[in-house]
Structures are given as structure tokens and as C-alpha cells.
Coordinates of C-alpha atoms in Angstrom, one line a residue:
Q1 CA 145.1 311.9 325.3
V2 CA 144.4 309.2 327.9
Q3 CA 146.1 305.9 327.3
L4 CA 144.7 302.7 329.0
V5 CA 147.0 299.7 329.4
E6 CA 145.9 296.5 330.8
S7 CA 148.1 293.6 331.8
G8 CA 148.1 290.4 333.8
G9 CA 146.0 288.0 331.8
G10 CA 147.0 284.7 330.9
L11 CA 146.1 280.9 330.7
V12 CA 144.9 279.5 334.0
Q13 CA 143.2 276.3 335.1
P14 CA 139.6 276.4 336.6
G15 CA 139.7 277.4 340.2
G16 CA 142.9 279.4 339.5
S17 CA 143.5 283.1 340.2
L18 CA 144.9 286.0 338.3
R19 CA 145.3 289.6 339.1
L20 CA 144.7 292.2 336.3
S21 CA 146.1 295.7 336.3
C22 CA 145.0 298.9 334.3
V23 CA 147.3 301.9 334.2
A24 CA 146.0 305.1 332.8
S25 CA 148.4 307.7 331.5
G26 CA 147.5 311.2 330.6
S27 CA 144.7 311.8 333.2
I28 CA 144.3 311.7 337.0
L29 CA 142.4 308.5 337.6
R30 CA 141.1 309.4 341.1
I31 CA 138.4 311.6 340.0
Y32 CA 136.7 309.0 337.9
G33 CA 134.6 305.9 338.5
M34 CA 136.5 303.1 336.7
G35 CA 135.1 299.8 335.4
W36 CA 136.5 296.4 334.2
Y37 CA 134.7 295.1 331.1
R38 CA 135.2 291.8 329.2
Q39 CA 134.4 290.6 325.8
A40 CA 134.3 286.8 325.1
P41 CA 134.3 285.6 321.4
G42 CA 131.1 286.5 319.6
K43 CA 129.5 288.3 322.6
Q44 CA 129.1 291.9 323.5
R45 CA 131.4 293.7 325.9
E46 CA 130.0 293.7 329.3
L47 CA 130.7 295.3 332.7
V48 CA 132.1 293.0 335.2
A49 CA 133.1 295.2 338.3
H50 CA 132.9 298.9 339.0
I51 CA 134.5 301.2 341.5
T52 CA 133.5 304.8 342.3
S53 CA 135.9 307.6 343.0
G54 CA 135.0 307.2 346.6
A55 CA 135.9 303.3 346.4
T56 CA 132.3 301.9 346.4
T57 CA 132.3 298.7 344.5
N58 CA 129.7 296.8 342.4
Y59 CA 129.9 293.4 340.7
R60 CA 128.1 291.6 338.0
D61 CA 126.2 288.7 339.7
S62 CA 128.2 286.1 338.0
V63 CA 131.4 287.3 339.6
K64 CA 130.3 288.2 343.1
G65 CA 132.3 286.8 345.7
R66 CA 135.1 285.7 343.3
F67 CA 136.2 289.0 341.8
T68 CA 137.6 292.2 343.7
I69 CA 138.1 295.4 342.1
S70 CA 140.4 298.0 343.7
R71 CA 142.3 301.2 342.9
D72 CA 145.6 302.8 343.7
N73 CA 145.2 306.5 342.8
A74 CA 148.7 307.3 343.7
K75 CA 149.8 304.7 341.0
N76 CA 146.9 305.7 338.6
T77 CA 145.9 302.1 338.6
V78 CA 142.9 299.9 338.9
Y79 CA 143.2 296.3 339.7
L80 CA 140.9 293.2 339.3
Q81 CA 141.7 290.2 341.5
M82 CA 139.9 287.2 340.1
N83 CA 139.6 284.0 342.1
S84 CA 137.9 280.8 341.5
L85 CA 138.1 281.3 337.9
K86 CA 135.7 279.3 335.4
S87 CA 135.6 278.6 331.9
E88 CA 133.0 281.1 331.3
D89 CA 135.3 283.9 332.6
T90 CA 137.4 283.5 329.4
A91 CA 137.5 286.7 327.6
V92 CA 139.5 289.8 326.6
Y93 CA 139.5 292.1 329.7
Y94 CA 139.4 295.8 329.5
C95 CA 139.3 298.9 331.7
N96 CA 137.7 302.3 331.3
R97 CA 136.2 305.2 333.1
D98 CA 132.5 305.9 333.4
A99 CA 130.9 307.1 330.2
P100 CA 131.9 309.1 328.1
F101 CA 134.6 306.4 327.6
W102 CA 138.2 307.1 326.9
S103 CA 139.6 305.2 323.9
W104 CA 139.8 301.6 324.7
G105 CA 143.2 299.9 325.4
Q106 CA 144.3 296.7 323.8
G107 CA 142.8 294.5 326.7
T108 CA 144.4 291.5 328.2
L109 CA 143.3 288.0 327.4
V110 CA 142.2 285.6 330.1
T111 CA 141.8 282.1 329.2
V112 CA 140.5 279.7 331.8
S113 CA 141.0 276.1 330.5
S114 CA 142.5 272.7 331.8

């Protein structure tokens, strides 16, 4: 059974940066496309950034130029570098493979506030 563990969230001021990590245990990450998702209070979960097994990346329009997704297959880890953070980026962030999804991890909370 695959376990996803996200980390790196926290409280940051607008304009600040955070780097999120997602470690997958129980599977070989490199063969899957992976995504970072977020869910803000009262809203549906949305895809923020995606990276294919071949490392091609795509981003939600609202984060283009600010967020960077990357992967280290040797460490079975996917990262999300978030720069120029805005209050609307506040959410719980999750990672997962392309559908069909693994069980969701606990996520990591990102709060952007002054």
C-alpha cells in the first residue's frame, strides 16, 4: 500500500516562499505522473501543478511563473517550490499520482498572511 507524506507547509507572509515535499513509500514514483493539489476551506480540491514521468511540467494559470514542480526519483520525492506567495494560495496541499489515485495523505497546510 502506497503512503504519501507531505511536508514543508507553514505560515508565511505575502511575497514569501515555501518548498513542499512529498515522499511516496511503497511504490516506485518514477513511473507515474504526479500532481500537487490544494484545497482551500469551503472549496473543492484543485490541481495546481503536474509533472509527467518524463519531467514535463504544467501549471494552473494562477500559479504560473511563481510555482515550480520537480521530482527526485532516486528519493521517491516530488517537490513544489512556491515563490511570491499570495493570500489566495492559502490551502492544504496534497500530492498524488495520476488517476486512479492512491489514498490521500494528510496534506500540509500553507497559510499566507501578514
